[in-house]
Amino acid sequence: MSPLFNLTGRTALVTGSTRGLGFSYALGLAEAGASVILNGTSAARLEEALGRLREAGHRACGYVFDVADESAIEQVFAELDQHQVAVDILINNAGIQHRQPLLEVSLADWQRVLDVNLTSAFLVGRIAARRMVARGTGGKIINIGSLTSEAARATVAPYTAAKGGIKMLTKAMAAEWAAFDIQCNAIGPGYILTEMNKALVDNPDFDRWVKASNPTQRWGKPDELVGTAVYLASQASNYVNGQTIYVDGGWLATL
Ligand code: GCO
C-alpha cells in the first residue's frame, strides 16, 4: 500500500457505523491500517459490527451513545482519554432521514433531524478537534453531506437543511482549524444502495428517476465511497481543506 494512503498507527472514530455507509467507512479505514472506534445506538448491532471487523483481523472497539447528546459524547471522550486513545480521524457520518411534506413537519421531527445530522458534527467535531489541537499533531475530520448539500428534493426538508449546513460547517471548521494541521472535508454521497434508502430503491418510479438522473445510470454502492474516505483520512489529502467531494456518479455535474 502506498504510504500516502496508509493509515497504520492512526485511530478513527466513525459515528453511526454499526451498519450502512458508516460501517463501510469504518471497514475501509481499518483495511487501510487504522484502528477503528464504532458508534451506534444499539448494543446488539454494535457487537455484531465489532465481531465482523475483529473476525477480519482489524483492531476495533465501540461505544453506544447518542451523537446529539453532549454529556454522552463527553463521557466517551473521557473514557478514551483514560485509555490514552487519541482520535486522529473523525468521520461524522451519523444521520437519520425524515420524509414528509414540509407543511406537515413537526418542530420535534425538525429538531431531531437537525440534532442528529448537523449538531452532532459540531459536538463530536469540537471535542475531537480540541484534543487534536492540544496534542499538536493535527488530524482529519470528514463530515458526510449529501446531494442535498447542493440541491433540494421535496419532502426531505429537515435533512436537506442539515446537509446544507454540513457543507458550510465543513468550510467553517477548515477556516478555524487548518492552522492546527487539521484537514476538514466532506463527502457528498449520491443515491447509494443503503438500508436508509430501501423504500426508495423498492419504489419503481423513484428507482427509474435515480437511474435517469445520473450519467452513470445506476445507484451507487457503499464500497464506492470508501476510496474517498481513505483519501480524505490519509496524508494524501494534507493540502485539501473545506471541500465537499461528491461521489454521485456525475449527478451534480450534469443536466
Ligand atoms: C432521500 C434520500 C437521500 C439520499 C442521499 C442523496 O430521501 O432523498 O434519503 O437523502 O439518502 O442523501 O445524496
CSV table of C-alpha atoms and ligand atoms in Angstrom, one decimal:
chain,number,residue,atom,x,y,z
A,1,MET,CA,0.0,0.0,0.0
A,2,SER,CA,1.3,3.5,-0.9
A,3,PRO,CA,2.5,5.3,2.2
A,4,LEU,CA,0.2,8.2,1.0
A,5,PHE,CA,-2.9,6.1,1.8
A,6,ASN,CA,-1.5,4.1,4.7
A,7,LEU,CA,-3.5,4.7,8.0
A,8,THR,CA,-1.4,2.3,10.1
A,9,GLY,CA,-1.0,3.7,13.6
A,10,ARG,CA,-4.0,6.0,13.2
A,11,THR,CA,-7.2,5.8,15.2
A,12,ALA,CA,-10.5,6.6,13.6
A,13,LEU,CA,-13.9,7.3,15.2
A,14,VAL,CA,-16.9,6.8,12.8
A,15,THR,CA,-20.3,7.9,14.1
A,16,GLY,CA,-23.3,5.8,13.0
A,17,SER,CA,-21.0,3.0,12.0
A,18,THR,CA,-22.7,-0.3,13.1
A,19,ARG,CA,-24.3,-0.6,9.6
A,20,GLY,CA,-24.8,1.1,6.2
A,21,LEU,CA,-22.3,3.7,4.9
A,22,GLY,CA,-20.8,4.2,8.4
A,23,PHE,CA,-19.8,0.6,8.6
A,24,SER,CA,-18.4,0.7,5.1
A,25,TYR,CA,-16.2,3.7,6.0
A,26,ALA,CA,-15.0,2.0,9.2
A,27,LEU,CA,-14.1,-1.2,7.4
A,28,GLY,CA,-12.3,0.7,4.6
A,29,LEU,CA,-10.3,2.7,7.1
A,30,ALA,CA,-9.5,-0.5,9.0
A,31,GLU,CA,-8.3,-2.2,5.8
A,32,ALA,CA,-6.0,0.8,5.3
A,33,GLY,CA,-4.5,0.1,8.7
A,34,ALA,CA,-6.4,2.3,11.1
A,35,SER,CA,-7.7,1.2,14.5
A,36,VAL,CA,-11.4,2.0,14.4
A,37,ILE,CA,-13.9,3.1,17.0
A,38,LEU,CA,-17.5,2.3,16.1
A,39,ASN,CA,-20.6,4.1,17.3
A,40,GLY,CA,-24.3,3.3,17.2
A,41,THR,CA,-27.5,3.4,19.3
A,42,SER,CA,-27.9,-0.4,19.5
A,43,ALA,CA,-25.6,-2.5,21.7
A,44,ALA,CA,-26.6,-5.6,19.7
A,45,ARG,CA,-25.8,-4.0,16.3
A,46,LEU,CA,-22.5,-2.7,17.8
A,47,GLU,CA,-21.4,-6.1,19.0
A,48,GLU,CA,-22.3,-7.6,15.6
A,49,ALA,CA,-20.3,-5.0,13.7
A,50,LEU,CA,-17.3,-5.3,16.0
A,51,GLY,CA,-17.4,-9.0,15.5
A,52,ARG,CA,-17.2,-8.6,11.7
A,53,LEU,CA,-14.2,-6.3,12.0
A,54,ARG,CA,-12.4,-8.4,14.5
A,55,GLU,CA,-13.0,-11.6,12.5
A,56,ALA,CA,-11.3,-9.8,9.6
A,57,GLY,CA,-8.3,-9.2,11.9
A,58,HIS,CA,-8.9,-5.5,12.5
A,59,ARG,CA,-8.5,-3.5,15.7
A,60,ALA,CA,-11.9,-2.2,16.7
A,61,CYS,CA,-13.8,-1.1,19.7
A,62,GLY,CA,-17.1,0.7,20.1
A,63,TYR,CA,-19.5,2.8,22.1
A,64,VAL,CA,-23.2,3.2,22.2
A,65,PHE,CA,-24.1,6.8,22.5
A,66,ASP,CA,-26.4,9.4,21.1
A,67,VAL,CA,-24.3,11.7,18.9
A,68,ALA,CA,-26.7,14.6,19.7
A,69,ASP,CA,-26.2,14.2,23.5
A,70,GLU,CA,-23.3,16.4,24.6
A,71,SER,CA,-22.8,14.8,28.0
A,72,ALA,CA,-22.8,11.3,26.5
A,73,ILE,CA,-20.1,12.4,24.0
A,74,GLU,CA,-18.1,13.9,26.8
A,75,GLN,CA,-18.3,10.7,28.8
A,76,VAL,CA,-17.0,8.7,25.8
A,77,PHE,CA,-14.1,11.0,25.2
A,78,ALA,CA,-13.2,11.0,28.9
A,79,GLU,CA,-13.0,7.2,28.7
A,80,LEU,CA,-10.8,7.4,25.6
A,81,ASP,CA,-8.6,9.8,27.4
A,82,GLN,CA,-8.3,7.4,30.3
A,83,HIS,CA,-7.2,4.7,27.9
A,84,GLN,CA,-4.8,7.1,26.1
A,85,VAL,CA,-6.8,6.6,22.9
A,86,ALA,CA,-6.2,9.6,20.6
A,87,VAL,CA,-8.8,10.1,17.8
A,88,ASP,CA,-6.7,11.2,14.8
A,89,ILE,CA,-9.5,10.7,12.2
A,90,LEU,CA,-13.2,11.5,12.8
A,91,ILE,CA,-15.9,10.7,10.3
A,92,ASN,CA,-19.2,12.4,11.3
A,93,ASN,CA,-21.5,10.0,9.5
A,94,ALA,CA,-24.4,9.5,11.8
A,95,GLY,CA,-27.6,10.6,10.2
A,96,ILE,CA,-31.3,10.0,10.1
A,97,GLN,CA,-33.9,10.7,7.4
A,98,HIS,CA,-37.5,12.0,7.8
A,99,ARG,CA,-39.6,12.1,4.6
A,100,GLN,CA,-42.7,14.3,5.0
A,101,PRO,CA,-44.1,17.4,3.2
A,102,LEU,CA,-42.6,20.4,5.0
A,103,LEU,CA,-46.0,21.8,5.7
A,104,GLU,CA,-46.6,18.8,7.9
A,105,VAL,CA,-43.2,18.5,9.6
A,106,SER,CA,-43.4,19.0,13.4
A,107,LEU,CA,-40.8,21.0,15.3
A,108,ALA,CA,-39.8,17.9,17.2
A,109,ASP,CA,-39.1,16.0,14.0
A,110,TRP,CA,-37.3,19.0,12.5
A,111,GLN,CA,-35.2,19.4,15.6
A,112,ARG,CA,-34.3,15.7,15.9
A,113,VAL,CA,-33.0,15.6,12.3
A,114,LEU,CA,-31.0,18.8,12.7
A,115,ASP,CA,-29.6,17.5,16.0
A,116,VAL,CA,-28.5,14.1,14.7
A,117,ASN,CA,-27.4,15.2,11.2
A,118,LEU,CA,-25.8,18.6,11.9
A,119,THR,CA,-25.4,19.5,15.6
A,120,SER,CA,-23.7,16.1,16.2
A,121,ALA,CA,-21.0,17.0,13.7
A,122,PHE,CA,-20.4,20.2,15.7
A,123,LEU,CA,-20.4,18.4,19.1
A,124,VAL,CA,-18.2,15.5,18.1
A,125,GLY,CA,-16.0,17.6,15.8
A,126,ARG,CA,-15.4,20.2,18.5
A,127,ILE,CA,-14.4,17.7,21.2
A,128,ALA,CA,-12.2,15.8,18.8
A,129,ALA,CA,-10.6,18.9,17.5
A,130,ARG,CA,-9.9,20.3,21.0
A,131,ARG,CA,-7.8,17.2,21.6
A,132,MET,CA,-6.1,17.3,18.2
A,133,VAL,CA,-5.2,21.0,18.9
A,134,ALA,CA,-3.9,20.1,22.4
A,135,ARG,CA,-1.8,17.2,21.0
A,136,GLY,CA,-0.4,19.4,18.3
A,137,THR,CA,-0.3,16.5,15.9
A,138,GLY,CA,-3.1,17.6,13.5
A,139,GLY,CA,-6.0,15.4,12.4
A,140,LYS,CA,-8.6,14.6,9.9
A,141,ILE,CA,-12.3,15.4,10.1
A,142,ILE,CA,-14.6,14.1,7.4
A,143,ASN,CA,-18.3,15.2,7.5
A,144,ILE,CA,-20.9,13.3,5.5
A,145,GLY,CA,-23.0,15.5,3.3
A,146,SER,CA,-25.4,14.6,0.5
A,147,LEU,CA,-26.6,15.6,-2.9
A,148,THR,CA,-29.0,17.6,-0.7
A,149,SER,CA,-26.0,19.7,0.4
A,150,GLU,CA,-26.3,21.3,-3.0
A,151,ALA,CA,-29.9,20.8,-4.3
A,152,ALA,CA,-33.2,20.1,-2.7
A,153,ARG,CA,-35.7,17.2,-3.1
A,154,ALA,CA,-39.2,17.7,-2.0
A,155,THR,CA,-40.3,16.0,1.3
A,156,VAL,CA,-36.8,15.9,2.9
A,157,ALA,CA,-36.5,19.5,4.1
A,158,PRO,CA,-35.0,18.9,7.6
A,159,TYR,CA,-32.4,16.5,6.1
A,160,THR,CA,-31.7,19.0,3.3
A,161,ALA,CA,-31.2,21.9,5.7
A,162,ALA,CA,-28.9,19.8,7.8
A,163,LYS,CA,-26.8,18.6,4.9
A,164,GLY,CA,-26.5,22.1,3.6
A,165,GLY,CA,-25.3,23.0,7.0
A,166,ILE,CA,-22.8,20.2,6.9
A,167,LYS,CA,-21.2,21.7,3.7
A,168,MET,CA,-20.8,25.1,5.3
A,169,LEU,CA,-19.8,23.7,8.8
A,170,THR,CA,-17.0,21.9,7.0
A,171,LYS,CA,-15.8,25.1,5.5
A,172,ALA,CA,-16.1,26.8,8.9
A,173,MET,CA,-14.1,24.1,10.5
A,174,ALA,CA,-11.4,24.4,7.8
A,175,ALA,CA,-11.3,28.2,8.3
A,176,GLU,CA,-10.5,27.8,12.0
A,177,TRP,CA,-8.7,24.5,12.3
A,178,ALA,CA,-6.5,24.3,9.3
A,179,ALA,CA,-3.8,26.3,11.2
A,180,PHE,CA,-3.6,23.4,13.6
A,181,ASP,CA,-2.9,21.0,10.7
A,182,ILE,CA,-6.4,19.6,10.9
A,183,GLN,CA,-8.0,19.0,7.5
A,184,CYS,CA,-11.8,19.2,7.5
A,185,ASN,CA,-13.6,18.0,4.4
A,186,ALA,CA,-16.9,16.4,3.4
A,187,ILE,CA,-18.1,13.5,1.3
A,188,GLY,CA,-21.4,14.0,-0.6
A,189,PRO,CA,-22.8,10.6,-1.5
A,190,GLY,CA,-25.2,10.3,-4.3
A,191,TYR,CA,-28.1,7.8,-4.2
A,192,ILE,CA,-26.5,4.8,-2.6
A,193,LEU,CA,-27.9,1.3,-2.0
A,194,THR,CA,-28.4,1.5,1.7
A,195,GLU,CA,-30.9,0.4,4.3
A,196,MET,CA,-32.0,4.1,4.8
A,197,ASN,CA,-32.9,4.2,1.1
A,198,LYS,CA,-34.6,0.8,0.9
A,199,ALA,CA,-38.0,2.3,0.5
A,200,LEU,CA,-36.7,4.4,-2.4
A,201,VAL,CA,-34.9,1.5,-4.1
A,202,ASP,CA,-38.1,-0.6,-3.9
A,203,ASN,CA,-40.2,2.2,-5.5
A,204,PRO,CA,-40.1,1.6,-9.2
A,205,ASP,CA,-40.7,5.3,-10.1
A,206,PHE,CA,-38.0,6.5,-7.7
A,207,ASP,CA,-35.6,3.8,-9.0
A,208,ARG,CA,-36.2,5.0,-12.6
A,209,TRP,CA,-35.7,8.6,-11.5
A,210,VAL,CA,-32.4,7.9,-9.9
A,211,LYS,CA,-31.1,5.9,-12.9
A,212,ALA,CA,-32.3,8.6,-15.3
A,213,SER,CA,-30.8,11.5,-13.3
A,214,ASN,CA,-27.2,10.5,-13.2
A,215,PRO,CA,-25.0,9.7,-16.2
A,216,THR,CA,-23.7,6.5,-14.6
A,217,GLN,CA,-27.4,5.4,-14.8
A,218,ARG,CA,-27.4,3.4,-11.6
A,219,TRP,CA,-27.4,3.6,-7.8
A,220,GLY,CA,-24.1,3.8,-6.1
A,221,LYS,CA,-22.7,1.0,-3.8
A,222,PRO,CA,-21.5,1.7,-0.3
A,223,ASP,CA,-18.0,0.4,-1.1
A,224,GLU,CA,-17.7,3.0,-3.9
A,225,LEU,CA,-17.5,5.7,-1.2
A,226,VAL,CA,-14.6,4.1,0.7
A,227,GLY,CA,-11.8,5.3,-1.5
A,228,THR,CA,-12.7,8.9,-1.0
A,229,ALA,CA,-13.0,8.3,2.8
A,230,VAL,CA,-9.5,6.7,2.9
A,231,TYR,CA,-8.1,9.6,0.7
A,232,LEU,CA,-9.5,12.3,3.0
A,233,ALA,CA,-8.4,10.4,6.1
A,234,SER,CA,-4.8,10.0,4.7
A,235,GLN,CA,-1.8,12.2,4.2
A,236,ALA,CA,-2.6,12.2,0.5
A,237,SER,CA,-5.1,15.0,1.3
A,238,ASN,CA,-2.9,17.1,3.6
A,239,TYR,CA,-3.4,20.2,1.5
A,240,VAL,CA,-7.1,19.7,0.9
A,241,ASN,CA,-9.4,21.6,3.2
A,242,GLY,CA,-13.0,22.7,3.3
A,243,GLN,CA,-14.0,20.7,0.3
A,244,THR,CA,-17.0,18.5,-0.4
A,245,ILE,CA,-16.3,15.7,-2.7
A,246,TYR,CA,-19.4,14.4,-4.4
A,247,VAL,CA,-19.4,10.6,-5.1
A,248,ASP,CA,-22.6,10.6,-7.1
A,249,GLY,CA,-22.0,9.0,-10.5
A,250,GLY,CA,-21.8,12.5,-12.0
A,251,TRP,CA,-25.3,13.5,-10.9
A,252,LEU,CA,-24.5,17.1,-9.9
A,253,ALA,CA,-22.1,17.7,-12.8
A,254,THR,CA,-24.7,17.1,-15.5
A,255,LEU,CA,-28.1,18.5,-16.6
B,1,GCO,C1,-33.9,10.8,0.0
B,1,GCO,C2,-32.6,10.1,0.3
B,1,GCO,C3,-31.4,11.0,0.0
B,1,GCO,C4,-30.1,10.2,-0.1
B,1,GCO,C5,-28.9,11.0,-0.2
B,1,GCO,C6,-28.7,11.6,-1.5
B,1,GCO,O1,-34.9,10.6,0.7
B,1,GCO,O2,-33.8,11.6,-1.0
B,1,GCO,O3,-32.5,9.6,1.6
B,1,GCO,O4,-31.4,11.9,1.1
B,1,GCO,O5,-30.0,9.3,1.0
B,1,GCO,O6,-28.8,11.9,0.9
B,1,GCO,O7,-27.5,12.3,-1.6
